[in-house]
Structure formats: structure tokens, C-alpha cells
Coordinates of C-alpha atoms and ligand atoms in Angstrom, one line a residue:
M632 CA 130.4 115.3 113.1
A633 CA 127.6 113.2 111.9
A634 CA 127.8 114.5 108.3
P635 CA 130.0 111.9 106.7
D636 CA 127.8 109.1 108.2
I637 CA 124.6 110.6 106.7
E638 CA 126.3 111.1 103.4
K639 CA 127.2 107.5 103.3
K640 CA 123.6 106.4 104.0
E641 CA 122.2 108.7 101.4
S642 CA 124.6 107.7 98.7
A643 CA 123.0 107.3 95.3
P644 CA 121.1 104.1 94.7
S645 CA 122.8 101.7 92.3
R646 CA 122.4 102.4 88.6
D647 CA 120.9 99.5 86.9
F648 CA 120.1 99.7 83.2
I649 CA 116.6 101.0 83.9
R650 CA 117.7 103.8 86.1
T651 CA 120.4 104.6 83.5
I652 CA 117.6 104.9 80.9
I653 CA 115.6 107.2 83.1
D654 CA 118.7 109.3 83.9
E655 CA 119.2 109.7 80.2
D656 CA 115.6 110.6 79.6
N657 CA 115.8 113.3 82.3
R658 CA 119.0 114.6 80.7
T659 CA 117.4 114.9 77.3
G660 CA 114.1 116.1 78.7
K661 CA 112.2 113.3 76.9
W662 CA 109.4 113.4 79.5
G663 CA 109.9 116.9 80.8
G664 CA 111.5 115.4 83.8
R665 CA 108.5 113.4 84.7
V666 CA 108.9 109.8 85.9
H667 CA 105.7 107.8 86.2
T668 CA 105.6 104.0 86.7
R669 CA 102.9 101.6 87.7
F670 CA 102.5 98.2 89.3
P671 CA 99.9 96.2 87.3
P672 CA 98.9 93.0 89.1
E673 CA 96.2 90.7 87.8
P674 CA 93.9 90.1 90.7
N675 CA 93.9 86.3 90.3
G676 CA 96.0 85.3 93.3
Y677 CA 98.1 86.5 96.1
L678 CA 101.3 88.4 95.6
H679 CA 104.6 86.6 96.0
I680 CA 108.3 87.6 96.5
G681 CA 108.6 87.9 92.7
H682 CA 106.0 90.6 92.8
A683 CA 108.0 92.3 95.6
K684 CA 110.8 92.7 93.2
S685 CA 108.5 94.5 90.7
I686 CA 106.9 96.6 93.5
C687 CA 110.2 97.7 94.9
L688 CA 111.4 98.5 91.4
N689 CA 108.3 100.5 90.3
F690 CA 107.5 102.3 93.5
G691 CA 111.2 102.6 94.4
I692 CA 112.0 104.3 91.1
A693 CA 109.1 106.7 91.5
K694 CA 110.4 107.6 95.0
E695 CA 114.0 108.0 94.0
F696 CA 113.1 110.3 91.0
G697 CA 110.4 112.3 92.7
G698 CA 107.9 110.7 90.4
K699 CA 104.7 108.7 90.8
C700 CA 103.7 105.1 90.8
N701 CA 100.2 103.9 90.2
L702 CA 98.6 100.7 91.5
R703 CA 96.5 99.3 88.6
F704 CA 94.6 96.1 88.7
D705 CA 94.7 94.4 85.4
D706 CA 91.2 93.0 85.6
T707 CA 90.5 92.2 81.9
N708 CA 90.0 88.6 82.6
P709 CA 86.8 88.3 84.6
S710 CA 86.8 85.7 87.3
K711 CA 85.0 85.1 90.5
E712 CA 87.2 85.7 93.5
E713 CA 88.8 88.9 92.5
V714 CA 87.6 91.0 95.4
E715 CA 89.5 88.9 97.9
Y716 CA 92.7 89.1 95.7
V717 CA 92.3 92.9 95.2
D718 CA 92.1 93.4 99.0
S719 CA 95.1 91.2 99.7
I720 CA 97.2 92.9 97.0
K721 CA 96.5 96.3 98.4
E722 CA 97.4 95.1 101.9
D723 CA 100.7 93.6 100.7
V724 CA 101.8 96.7 98.8
R725 CA 101.1 98.8 101.8
W726 CA 102.9 96.4 104.1
L727 CA 106.0 96.5 101.9
G728 CA 106.0 100.2 102.7
F729 CA 104.7 101.8 99.5
S730 CA 101.8 104.1 98.7
W731 CA 99.9 104.7 95.5
D732 CA 98.3 107.8 97.2
D733 CA 95.1 108.4 95.3
R734 CA 96.2 106.6 92.2
L735 CA 94.4 103.3 92.5
F736 CA 93.1 102.2 89.1
Y737 CA 91.5 99.3 87.4
A738 CA 91.9 98.4 83.7
S739 CA 88.1 97.9 83.8
D740 CA 87.8 101.7 84.4
Y741 CA 88.9 102.1 80.8
F742 CA 86.6 99.6 79.1
E743 CA 84.6 102.4 77.4
K744 CA 87.7 104.2 76.2
L745 CA 89.3 101.0 75.1
Y746 CA 86.1 100.2 73.1
Q747 CA 86.2 103.7 71.4
F748 CA 89.9 103.1 70.4
A749 CA 88.9 99.8 68.9
E750 CA 86.2 101.5 66.8
H751 CA 88.9 103.9 65.7
L752 CA 91.2 101.0 64.6
I753 CA 88.2 99.5 62.7
T754 CA 87.3 102.7 60.9
T755 CA 90.9 103.3 59.9
G756 CA 91.1 99.7 58.5
K757 CA 93.5 98.5 61.2
A758 CA 91.2 96.0 62.8
Y759 CA 88.6 93.4 61.7
V760 CA 86.1 91.0 63.0
D761 CA 87.0 87.4 62.4
D762 CA 84.6 84.5 62.3
L763 CA 87.2 81.8 62.3
S764 CA 87.0 79.4 65.3
A765 CA 89.7 79.6 67.9
E766 CA 91.2 76.4 66.5
D767 CA 91.4 77.8 63.0
I768 CA 92.9 81.0 64.2
R769 CA 95.6 79.0 65.8
A770 CA 96.1 76.9 62.7
Y771 CA 96.2 79.9 60.5
R772 CA 98.8 81.6 62.7
G773 CA 101.7 79.5 61.4
T774 CA 104.8 78.6 63.3
L775 CA 108.2 80.0 64.0
T776 CA 109.4 78.7 60.7
E777 CA 106.3 79.1 58.5
P778 CA 104.4 82.3 57.9
G779 CA 100.7 82.5 58.9
K780 CA 97.7 82.5 56.5
E781 CA 95.3 85.3 56.1
S782 CA 91.8 84.8 57.4
P783 CA 89.0 84.8 54.7
Y784 CA 87.3 87.5 56.8
R785 CA 90.4 89.8 56.9
N786 CA 89.2 92.0 54.1
R787 CA 85.8 92.9 55.4
T788 CA 85.0 96.6 55.0
P789 CA 85.2 98.9 57.9
E790 CA 81.4 99.4 57.8
E791 CA 80.8 95.7 58.1
N792 CA 83.4 95.3 60.8
L793 CA 81.9 98.2 62.8
D794 CA 78.4 96.7 62.5
L795 CA 79.6 93.3 63.7
F796 CA 81.7 94.7 66.5
R797 CA 78.8 96.8 67.8
R798 CA 76.6 93.7 67.7
M799 CA 79.4 91.8 69.6
R800 CA 79.2 94.4 72.3
A801 CA 75.4 94.2 72.3
G802 CA 75.7 90.5 73.2
E803 CA 74.1 89.2 69.9
F804 CA 76.7 86.4 69.5
P805 CA 77.7 83.5 71.7
D806 CA 81.1 83.1 73.3
G807 CA 83.7 82.2 70.7
A808 CA 81.6 83.1 67.7
R809 CA 83.8 86.0 66.6
V810 CA 86.8 88.1 67.7
L811 CA 88.2 91.4 66.9
R812 CA 91.7 91.2 65.5
A813 CA 94.4 93.8 64.7
K814 CA 95.3 93.9 61.0
I815 CA 99.0 93.8 61.1
D816 CA 101.0 91.2 59.2
M817 CA 100.3 87.4 59.0
A818 CA 103.8 86.9 57.7
S819 CA 105.6 88.8 60.4
P820 CA 108.6 86.8 61.9
N821 CA 107.2 87.9 65.3
I822 CA 104.2 85.7 65.8
V823 CA 102.7 88.2 68.2
L824 CA 102.2 90.5 65.3
R825 CA 100.2 88.0 63.2
D826 CA 96.9 89.8 63.6
P827 CA 96.6 89.4 67.3
T828 CA 93.2 89.1 68.9
L829 CA 92.1 92.4 70.6
Y830 CA 88.6 91.4 71.9
R831 CA 86.8 88.2 72.6
I832 CA 83.1 87.5 73.5
K833 CA 82.6 86.4 77.0
H834 CA 79.1 86.4 78.6
V835 CA 80.4 86.5 82.1
H836 CA 80.0 88.6 85.2
H837 CA 82.8 91.0 86.0
H838 CA 83.6 91.9 89.6
R839 CA 83.4 95.7 88.8
T840 CA 81.4 96.1 85.6
G841 CA 78.8 93.4 86.3
E842 CA 76.9 92.4 83.2
A843 CA 77.7 95.7 81.3
W844 CA 80.1 94.0 78.9
R845 CA 79.7 91.0 76.7
I846 CA 83.1 91.5 75.1
Y847 CA 86.4 91.9 77.0
P848 CA 89.7 93.3 75.7
M849 CA 92.9 91.2 75.6
Y850 CA 95.8 92.0 77.9
D851 CA 98.2 93.2 75.2
Y852 CA 95.6 95.7 73.9
T853 CA 94.5 96.9 77.3
H854 CA 97.9 97.2 79.0
C855 CA 99.5 99.8 76.7
I856 CA 96.4 101.9 76.4
S857 CA 96.0 101.9 80.2
D858 CA 99.6 103.0 80.6
A859 CA 99.1 105.8 78.1
L860 CA 95.8 107.0 79.7
E861 CA 97.5 107.2 83.0
G862 CA 100.5 109.2 81.6
V863 CA 102.9 106.4 82.5
T864 CA 106.5 107.2 81.2
H865 CA 108.3 103.9 81.8
S866 CA 106.3 100.7 81.7
L867 CA 108.4 98.1 83.4
C868 CA 107.6 94.5 82.9
S869 CA 109.2 91.1 82.9
L870 CA 111.2 89.6 80.1
E871 CA 108.5 87.4 78.7
F872 CA 106.9 90.5 77.3
E873 CA 109.8 91.4 75.1
N874 CA 108.2 89.9 72.0
N875 CA 105.0 91.8 72.8
R876 CA 106.7 95.2 72.8
P877 CA 106.2 95.7 69.0
L878 CA 102.5 95.1 69.6
Y879 CA 102.5 97.5 72.6
D880 CA 104.0 100.1 70.3
W881 CA 101.8 99.3 67.3
V882 CA 98.6 99.8 69.2
L883 CA 99.7 103.2 70.6
D884 CA 101.0 104.2 67.2
N885 CA 97.7 103.5 65.6
I886 CA 95.3 105.2 68.0
P887 CA 95.1 108.9 69.1
A888 CA 96.9 108.0 72.4
P889 CA 97.6 110.8 74.8
C890 CA 101.2 109.6 75.1
H891 CA 103.5 106.7 74.3
P892 CA 105.1 105.2 77.3
Q893 CA 108.3 103.2 76.9
Q894 CA 108.1 99.5 77.7
I895 CA 111.3 98.2 79.3
E896 CA 111.7 94.5 80.2
F897 CA 113.7 93.1 83.1
A898 CA 114.4 89.6 84.3
R899 CA 111.9 88.0 86.7
L900 CA 113.0 86.8 90.1
N901 CA 113.4 83.0 90.4
L902 CA 114.1 81.6 93.8
G903 CA 115.6 78.2 94.5
Y904 CA 113.4 75.4 96.1
T905 CA 110.2 77.2 95.6
V906 CA 107.8 78.3 92.9
L907 CA 107.0 81.9 92.0
S908 CA 103.8 81.7 89.9
K909 CA 100.3 82.4 91.0
R910 CA 99.0 79.5 89.0
K911 CA 101.2 77.1 90.8
L912 CA 100.7 78.6 94.2
I913 CA 96.9 78.4 93.6
Q914 CA 97.3 74.6 93.1
L915 CA 99.2 74.2 96.3
V916 CA 96.5 76.1 98.2
A917 CA 93.5 74.5 96.5
E918 CA 94.7 71.0 96.7
G919 CA 95.6 71.3 100.4
H920 CA 99.3 70.8 100.1
V921 CA 99.6 73.9 102.4
S922 CA 97.3 75.3 105.0
G923 CA 96.3 78.4 103.0
W924 CA 97.7 81.4 101.1
D925 CA 99.5 82.5 104.2
D926 CA 101.1 79.2 105.0
P927 CA 104.5 80.2 106.3
R928 CA 106.2 77.9 103.8
L929 CA 104.8 79.7 100.8
P930 CA 106.7 82.5 99.1
T931 CA 103.6 84.6 99.1
L932 CA 103.9 88.0 100.8
C933 CA 101.3 87.0 103.4
G934 CA 103.1 83.7 103.9
V935 CA 106.5 85.2 104.5
R936 CA 104.9 87.9 106.7
R937 CA 103.4 85.2 108.9
R938 CA 106.7 83.4 108.9
G939 CA 108.3 86.6 110.4
Y940 CA 109.8 88.4 107.3
T941 CA 109.8 92.1 107.6
P942 CA 109.3 94.7 104.9
E943 CA 112.8 96.0 105.6
A944 CA 114.3 92.6 105.0
L945 CA 112.4 92.1 101.7
R946 CA 113.3 95.6 100.4
D947 CA 116.9 95.0 101.3
F948 CA 116.7 91.6 99.4
C949 CA 115.2 93.3 96.3
D950 CA 118.0 95.9 96.5
R951 CA 120.7 93.3 96.6
I952 CA 119.4 91.1 93.8
G953 CA 119.3 94.2 91.6
I954 CA 117.8 94.5 88.2
S955 CA 119.1 92.9 85.0
K956 CA 118.2 91.6 81.6
A957 CA 119.5 88.1 82.2
D958 CA 117.4 85.3 83.7
N959 CA 118.8 84.2 87.0
L960 CA 118.1 81.9 90.0
V961 CA 118.6 83.5 93.4
D962 CA 119.6 81.4 96.4
M963 CA 117.2 81.3 99.3
A964 CA 120.2 81.8 101.5
L965 CA 120.4 85.5 100.4
L966 CA 116.8 86.1 101.4
E967 CA 117.4 84.5 104.8
H968 CA 120.6 86.5 105.2
C969 CA 118.6 89.7 104.7
L970 CA 116.1 88.6 107.3
R971 CA 118.8 87.7 109.9
E972 CA 120.5 91.1 109.4
D973 CA 117.2 92.9 110.1
L974 CA 116.0 90.8 113.0
N975 CA 119.4 90.7 114.6
R976 CA 118.9 94.5 115.0
R977 CA 115.4 94.5 116.2
A978 CA 114.5 91.2 117.9
K979 CA 114.5 90.7 121.7
R980 CA 116.5 87.8 122.9
V981 CA 114.6 85.4 125.1
M982 CA 115.0 81.7 126.1
A983 CA 112.9 78.8 125.0
V984 CA 113.7 75.1 125.1
L985 CA 112.2 73.1 122.3
R986 CA 112.7 69.5 123.4
P987 CA 113.0 69.8 127.2
V988 CA 114.8 67.5 129.6
K989 CA 115.0 68.3 133.3
L990 CA 118.3 69.5 134.7
V991 CA 118.4 69.2 138.5
I992 CA 121.0 71.2 140.4
E993 CA 121.7 69.0 143.4
N994 CA 123.5 71.6 145.5
Y995 CA 121.0 74.4 144.9
P996 CA 118.5 74.9 147.8
E997 CA 115.1 73.4 147.0
N998 CA 113.0 76.4 147.7
S999 CA 115.4 79.0 146.5
L1000 CA 114.4 81.4 143.7
E1001 CA 116.7 84.0 142.1
H1002 CA 115.7 86.5 139.5
I1003 CA 118.5 87.1 137.1
D1004 CA 118.4 90.3 135.0
F1005 CA 118.6 89.4 131.3
P1006 CA 119.2 92.2 128.8
Y1007 CA 116.9 91.9 125.8
H1008 CA 119.6 92.8 123.4
P1009 CA 123.4 92.4 123.8
E1010 CA 124.2 95.6 121.8
D1011 CA 121.1 97.7 122.5
P1012 CA 120.6 98.6 126.1
A1013 CA 117.6 100.7 125.2
M1014 CA 115.7 97.5 124.7
G1015 CA 115.8 97.0 128.4
A1016 CA 116.0 93.8 130.5
R1017 CA 113.7 91.4 132.3
P1018 CA 114.1 89.2 135.4
V1019 CA 114.4 85.6 134.6
P1020 CA 113.6 83.1 137.4
F1021 CA 116.3 80.6 138.3
T1022 CA 115.5 77.5 140.4
R1023 CA 116.9 74.1 141.3
E1024 CA 115.0 72.4 138.5
L1025 CA 115.4 73.7 135.0
F1026 CA 114.7 72.5 131.5
V1027 CA 117.5 72.3 129.0
E1028 CA 117.5 71.1 125.5
R1029 CA 117.6 67.3 125.2
D1030 CA 120.1 67.7 122.3
D1031 CA 122.5 69.5 124.6
F1032 CA 123.2 66.4 126.5
C1033 CA 125.3 63.4 125.4
E1034 CA 125.7 60.3 127.4
E1035 CA 129.0 59.3 125.8
A1036 CA 130.4 62.6 124.4
P1037 CA 132.5 62.5 121.3
K1038 CA 135.6 64.7 121.0
K1039 CA 135.0 68.4 120.8
W1040 CA 131.6 68.1 122.6
Y1041 CA 131.3 71.3 124.6
R1042 CA 127.8 70.8 126.0
L1043 CA 126.5 68.6 128.8
A1044 CA 128.0 65.2 129.3
P1045 CA 128.9 63.2 132.5
G1046 CA 131.7 65.1 134.2
A1047 CA 131.6 68.1 131.8
E1048 CA 131.2 71.7 133.0
V1049 CA 129.1 74.2 131.0
R1050 CA 127.8 77.7 131.5
L1051 CA 124.1 78.3 132.0
R1052 CA 123.5 81.5 130.2
H1053 CA 123.8 84.5 132.6
A1054 CA 123.4 82.1 135.6
Y1055 CA 126.1 79.7 136.8
Y1056 CA 128.7 77.1 135.8
V1057 CA 127.3 73.6 136.3
T1058 CA 129.1 70.3 136.2
C1059 CA 127.1 67.2 135.2
T1060 CA 127.2 64.5 137.9
G1061 CA 124.9 61.9 136.4
F1062 CA 121.6 61.2 134.6
D1063 CA 118.5 59.1 134.9
K1064 CA 117.4 56.8 132.1
D1065 CA 114.2 55.0 131.4
P1066 CA 115.3 51.3 131.4
E1067 CA 112.7 50.4 128.9
T1068 CA 112.9 53.2 126.3
G1069 CA 116.5 54.3 127.0
E1070 CA 115.2 57.8 127.1
I1071 CA 117.1 60.3 129.4
T1072 CA 114.5 61.4 132.0
A1073 CA 116.7 63.8 134.1
I1074 CA 120.2 65.1 134.2
H1075 CA 121.9 65.9 137.5
C1076 CA 124.5 68.5 138.1
V1077 CA 126.1 70.7 140.7
H1078 CA 126.6 74.5 140.3
D1079 CA 129.5 76.6 141.4
P1080 CA 128.0 79.5 143.5
A1081 CA 131.2 81.5 142.8
T1082 CA 130.3 81.7 139.1
K1083 CA 127.1 83.8 139.6
G1084 CA 126.2 85.6 136.4
G1085 CA 127.8 83.0 134.4
W1086 CA 131.5 84.1 134.9
S1087 CA 134.3 82.6 136.8
S1088 CA 136.6 84.9 138.7
D1089 CA 139.4 82.3 138.7
G1090 CA 139.7 82.5 135.0
R1091 CA 138.4 79.0 134.5
K1092 CA 136.9 78.7 131.0
V1093 CA 134.0 76.7 129.7
R1094 CA 133.2 76.5 126.0
G1095 CA 129.6 75.7 126.1
T1096 CA 126.8 78.1 127.0
L1097 CA 123.3 76.6 127.3
H1098 CA 119.9 78.2 127.3
W1099 CA 117.5 77.1 130.0
V1100 CA 114.1 77.8 131.6
S1101 CA 113.0 77.3 135.2
A1102 CA 110.8 74.2 135.2
A1103 CA 108.3 75.6 137.7
H1104 CA 108.0 78.9 135.8
A1105 CA 108.2 77.9 132.1
L1106 CA 105.1 78.1 129.9
P1107 CA 104.3 75.4 127.4
A1108 CA 104.3 76.4 123.7
E1109 CA 104.1 74.9 120.2
V1110 CA 106.9 75.7 117.9
R1111 CA 106.8 75.2 114.1
L1112 CA 110.0 74.6 112.2
Y1113 CA 110.2 74.9 108.5
D1114 CA 112.3 73.5 105.8
R1115 CA 112.3 74.2 102.1
L1116 CA 109.0 73.5 100.4
F1117 CA 110.5 71.5 97.6
T1118 CA 113.3 69.0 97.4
K1119 CA 114.4 70.2 93.9
E1120 CA 116.0 73.6 93.2
C1121 CA 113.8 74.2 90.1
P1122 CA 110.7 72.1 90.8
A1123 CA 108.9 73.7 87.8
E1124 CA 111.5 72.6 85.3
G1125 CA 111.3 69.4 83.5
P1126 CA 108.5 67.1 82.4
Q1127 CA 107.3 66.0 85.9
D1128 CA 104.6 67.8 87.8
F1129 CA 106.2 70.3 90.2
K1130 CA 104.2 68.8 93.0
T1131 CA 106.1 65.6 92.8
F1132 CA 109.0 67.4 94.4
L1133 CA 107.1 68.7 97.5
N1134 CA 109.2 68.2 100.6
P1135 CA 107.3 65.9 102.9
N1136 CA 109.3 67.3 105.8
S1137 CA 108.8 71.0 105.1
L1138 CA 106.9 71.4 108.4
E1139 CA 107.9 70.0 111.7
I1140 CA 105.6 70.7 114.7
V1141 CA 107.3 70.7 118.0
P1142 CA 104.4 70.5 120.6
T1143 CA 106.7 70.3 123.6
A1144 CA 108.5 73.6 123.8
M1145 CA 108.8 75.4 127.2
I1146 CA 109.3 79.2 127.0
E1147 CA 110.4 81.7 129.6
P1148 CA 107.6 83.3 131.6
S1149 CA 108.2 86.9 130.2
L1150 CA 106.7 85.6 127.0
A1151 CA 103.3 85.4 128.6
S1152 CA 102.8 89.0 127.5
A1153 CA 103.8 88.4 123.9
K1154 CA 101.3 89.0 121.2
P1155 CA 100.8 87.4 117.8
G1156 CA 103.1 89.2 115.3
D1157 CA 105.9 89.7 117.9
V1158 CA 109.2 88.5 116.8
F1159 CA 111.9 87.2 119.1
Q1160 CA 115.3 85.6 119.0
F1161 CA 115.1 82.3 120.9
E1162 CA 118.7 82.1 122.0
R1163 CA 120.7 79.6 120.0
L1164 CA 117.7 78.5 118.0
G1165 CA 116.8 81.3 115.6
Y1166 CA 114.2 84.0 115.1
F1167 CA 110.6 83.1 115.9
R1168 CA 107.3 85.0 115.3
M1169 CA 104.3 84.4 117.4
D1170 CA 101.5 83.0 115.2
R1171 CA 97.9 83.9 115.0
D1172 CA 97.0 80.3 115.9
S1173 CA 98.1 81.1 119.5
T1174 CA 95.7 80.6 122.3
P1175 CA 96.1 81.9 125.9
S1176 CA 97.0 78.4 127.0
K1177 CA 99.2 77.5 124.1
P1178 CA 101.2 80.1 122.3
V1179 CA 102.4 79.1 118.9
F1180 CA 105.7 80.3 117.3
N1181 CA 106.9 80.0 113.8
R1182 CA 110.6 79.8 113.2
S1183 CA 111.3 82.6 110.7
V1184 CA 114.9 81.6 110.2
A1185 CA 117.7 79.7 112.0
L1186 CA 120.6 81.7 113.4
K1187 CA 123.1 80.3 110.9
D1188 CA 122.8 79.6 107.3
S1189 CA 122.0 76.0 106.8
W1190 CA 121.6 76.4 103.1
A1191 CA 124.2 77.3 100.5
K1192 CA 126.8 80.0 100.6
I1193 CA 125.4 83.5 100.6
A1194 CA 125.7 85.2 97.2
K1195 CA 127.8 88.3 97.7
K1196 CA 126.1 91.6 96.9
Ligands
LIG1064 P1 102.4 84.8 88.0 O1 103.3 84.0 87.2 O2 102.7 84.8 89.4 O3 101.0 84.7 87.6 P2 102.2 87.3 86.6 O4 103.2 88.0 85.8 O5 101.1 86.7 85.8 O6 102.9 86.3 87.6 P3 100.9 89.7 87.4 O7 99.9 89.9 88.4 O8 100.6 89.9 86.0 O9 101.5 88.2 87.6 O10 102.2 90.5 87.8 C1 102.2 91.9 88.1 C2 103.6 92.4 87.9 O11 104.6 91.7 88.6 C3 104.0 92.2 86.4 O12 104.6 93.4 86.0 C4 105.0 91.1 86.4 O13 105.9 91.3 85.4 C5 105.6 91.2 87.8 N1 106.1 89.9 88.3 C6 105.4 88.8 88.4 N2 106.2 87.8 88.8 C7 107.5 88.3 88.9 C8 108.8 87.8 89.3 N3 108.9 86.5 89.6 N4 109.8 88.6 89.3 C9 109.7 89.9 88.9 N5 108.5 90.5 88.6 C10 107.4 89.7 88.6
LIG1065 MG1 100.5 88.5 84.2

């Protein structure tokens, strides 16, 4: 009976152009049926949702094709804080639900082999040591319309090059004195091929190799060789590396590489109203525009995790945006839609009032206390229920009352009848107002005891259903509401600094919330639906006397239309 259902769930994943290439490789036996990918982050910042796309692609493909995916840190650019970044990246990949098993690598593991391949290029006349300054190298490189000029050092003999290169390694020369360059073609229409730099001198400490190296290999040189050494079959990278592909191939064609992986480029993820670039995110963190790397407004994986995003929602999102060759901008609404779908399934429903005002039920006995059984989930009885105390004095949402109600107002207003969720129908009989401030200080009503449970047996209908908490039992809490981080869809585009477009209202702290008493046992990391208000995740800033909740997402899309899958 269950068979058709299972079949549906296990239907083949969508065939994007990369999976189509792999299908074809498997058909022709190009790699002997092997599929081996890698995710190669540079440990210079925290991962963001763009990286999630790459992680889901690389690890996802390995999973689907019964292959392997390595985690490799591209640590060719020594900098100080790499250890913190390495740890966070590992945590984020695991959190997304992927495993590199025992295949955790560092490009720095290959420094000696990379060096030996460089000597090979030198002895075969394919690389030379150049004494031009960085500035001259740039000037000699030419432009898109003009060919480059050959360096006067280009025709050094292999012997001289080898001697100089060995002395570079030994630390004889200061930073910037010399570089090792590939000898390719200064007139190539592809500027990347105009004798690119392979090694530069840097007298700096490296987080893994310490002081062992005084020269460091460039990314383009390191990346392809690392792929080949690891037996990678398909090296998936973002579109900006398209021009570098001929160099990737040139290096592997000119050294005795163990294999020659295929580089395939795909379009990066761009998300509206945020920035997906470590360099930009670092600025926001370092300059204090946000509270840290895991500020729930940031698109970092630790940020969205703290906000309440689940790995399931992110994987679903990556699935839906798919893989293509064309640059595109994805609407944040799609990301939020994926989260709502996931949390709708798993989040317990509870009641919290963000901006409370007292509702006094005049005809409800003063010392009476009822416990009403509230199911945690309308469609999932297995989630159970909890008793919610109901008393004469409740808190309801200030916004749910209107002194002079407009047409189609279905909530509280003088004379209006509404339903208190799972409790009773109440009719508003009056309100108290602070004569000075004009603020409503209490709302009065009467309940209909015949509507217990929130249903009327005489068929009388009310349109509004309000959430509430018992004033004597509710616990105070802080709630943090978030809006988009930027006011411009593409803040990084255009001549102005992207930070000019930071949204000053991206965080609203509501210190006054009152939550139902069952939440006393909630722990940081727990996610709930606060009825009518959205999904909220308990934050690590919580204290026993003041729980803090981050709104992960509102219940309805307040952004644009959701892009269809
Ligand atoms: P950033 O601009 O954030 O510094 P990066 O490309 O320099 O990004 P890396 O650490 O080198 O960051 O990225 C590791 C992998 O993740 C690379 O293969 C890169 O192509 C991929 N990646 C980075 N950003 C995105 C994105 N927005 N969409 C898809 N893939 C991405
Ligand atoms: Mg990079």
C-alpha cells in the first residue's frame, strides 16, 4: 500500500547541467564510475547561505552518485584568525547535515608537493623567477584591448630560475622582491594566461605550517593541484572562475599530475536585501553594525541558525533554487517560505503576547482557575497537549483592540464579540484609558459560559480569534523582531558603500512580552510557533528570569511573491 508513496519521495533528483555532465561521464566510463567532489572554503570568515548552496551541491552530488566529497581548507593565504574560522566552518557543514568522513584536508598539506611541481615547471622551462615589482608586473600585463609585454627576466635559464627559486624558499629575499611566474603567453586574449604568478614571498606565520615557508603558492596554482592530488573528478566552482579554467588546465597539463579533474562553473547565489561576501560580512561584524558573526540578521549559517533556520529548510531552499549557469537574484521570500514549511511541521504552538494589555472578564469569578487543554499541534496529536491556565484577568495584544473600529475589524472593540482561543467567546463592554497619555490601560468584557472551548452550540459565529495569557500566570520575556538588513535589494551594487543602505530598523526589541507558563521549561534552541505571531527560537541570551526569543519568520509572507519552484 505504501509503495507508491515511497516511490514518489525517492524520485530522481532534478537533472541540472552538472548532474547531466556526471550522468554522461558515468555512461562513457570517463572516471570509471567514480564521482568525487570537494568543498574548498578559504578559512577567512564564517560561512554564509551562498556557501550552503555550494555545500549542498558538492556533498549532495557525492551522496546521490554514491561518491565522495572532501572538505578542504584553501589556506594558501596565511592570516591570523584562521583557527576560529576553521572550527566554525566544520561546525556549519556538519550542522547542514553533511559529512566528510575522514577526508578533511588543507591545501597547506600539499605545500611540499606543490613546491616540487613548481621545480618541475622551472626545469621544463614553463616557469621563471621575475624580479619586476608588483607595479611593473601589473603595467606589463596589458589590458583587455592591448597585449601584455614580456618581462626582461622571462628568458632566464632553468638553472638560474631554479637557483633563485630555491633561495626564495630559503628566505633570502624580502617580501615582494621576486615572484615565480608561469611562462604561458603575454599576448593571450585571456589576461589570466599572461604569465600568472604562481608563488610570492611572504615572511609570515601560517596557522598550520608555522615559519616553515617563506614563499606561498597562489590560489590558481594550488587549487587545481590539490584537486588532482585528492582524486577529485568534478571540481565545481562559481562562475567568476570561468576565465581561470584555462589556467587550471594548463597547470595540470604541464606537471605529472595524478589525474586531471574537470572544472565546472555554476552561478553563485545572490539574495535580495543582504550581502553574501565574507569580506563584506567581516566589515559589518568588525565595525559593530551587528552584534557578531551569529547576529540573527546576518546571512551567515551561524546567524540563520540562531535566528531559527533549520538545516532541512536550507537544504530545501538550495534544492529549489537549483543550479544554473546564469547569474540570478533570489527573493528572500523563497528562503522564508522554506523555513515556514519546515517549522509548520515541527514547531509546537504556544501563546505569547508581545505588547500586553489587560483584559478583565467581569462575569468570571475572581478566584476561579480553569486549566484548558491545548494541543501542541493542530495536525499532529503525537506532539501532545499541555494545560493552559485561564483566569478572570488575561493579557491580550494591544493591537487586537480598537477604540473606534473601522469596517471589517474582527478583533476587540466596544460591543464586539470575539473568541479567546480554545476558551470562550467574550464581548467587549468597555475600556479604561489614561486621561493624560491616552493609553488604553484595561479592556473590560463579559464571557458567555456556554461557549466553553471556544465554540458556540447555537451556531453563532465570530470572525476573530485572539491569543491570550493568564495575567497571574504569564512569564515576562524579551522578544526580538527582525526586518531586512538592508533597505536596497542589491546593496553592493553601485558606487556607494553598501553600508549606507543598512536598515536602521532591522532589529526591534520588544521587552514587554508575556508568555504562557508552559514555556518555563523551554531551552535555548527550542523553536515554537507563537500563535498568530510567527515562529520563534529561544536565544542563548536567555536567563532564568528573562527568556529571550528571536522571531525566525512571521506566519505570512510580508515580502514579495514567492518564486515558484
Ligand atoms: P566570499 O565572497 O564570501 O569571500 P568566496 O568564494 O571567496 O566567497 P570561499 O571560501 O572561497 O569563499 O568559498 C568556498 C566555496 O563556496 C567556493 O567554491 C565558492 O565558489 C562557493 N561560494 C561562495 N559564495 C558562494 C555563493 N554566493 N553561491 C554559491 N557558491 C558560493
Ligand atoms: Mg574564494
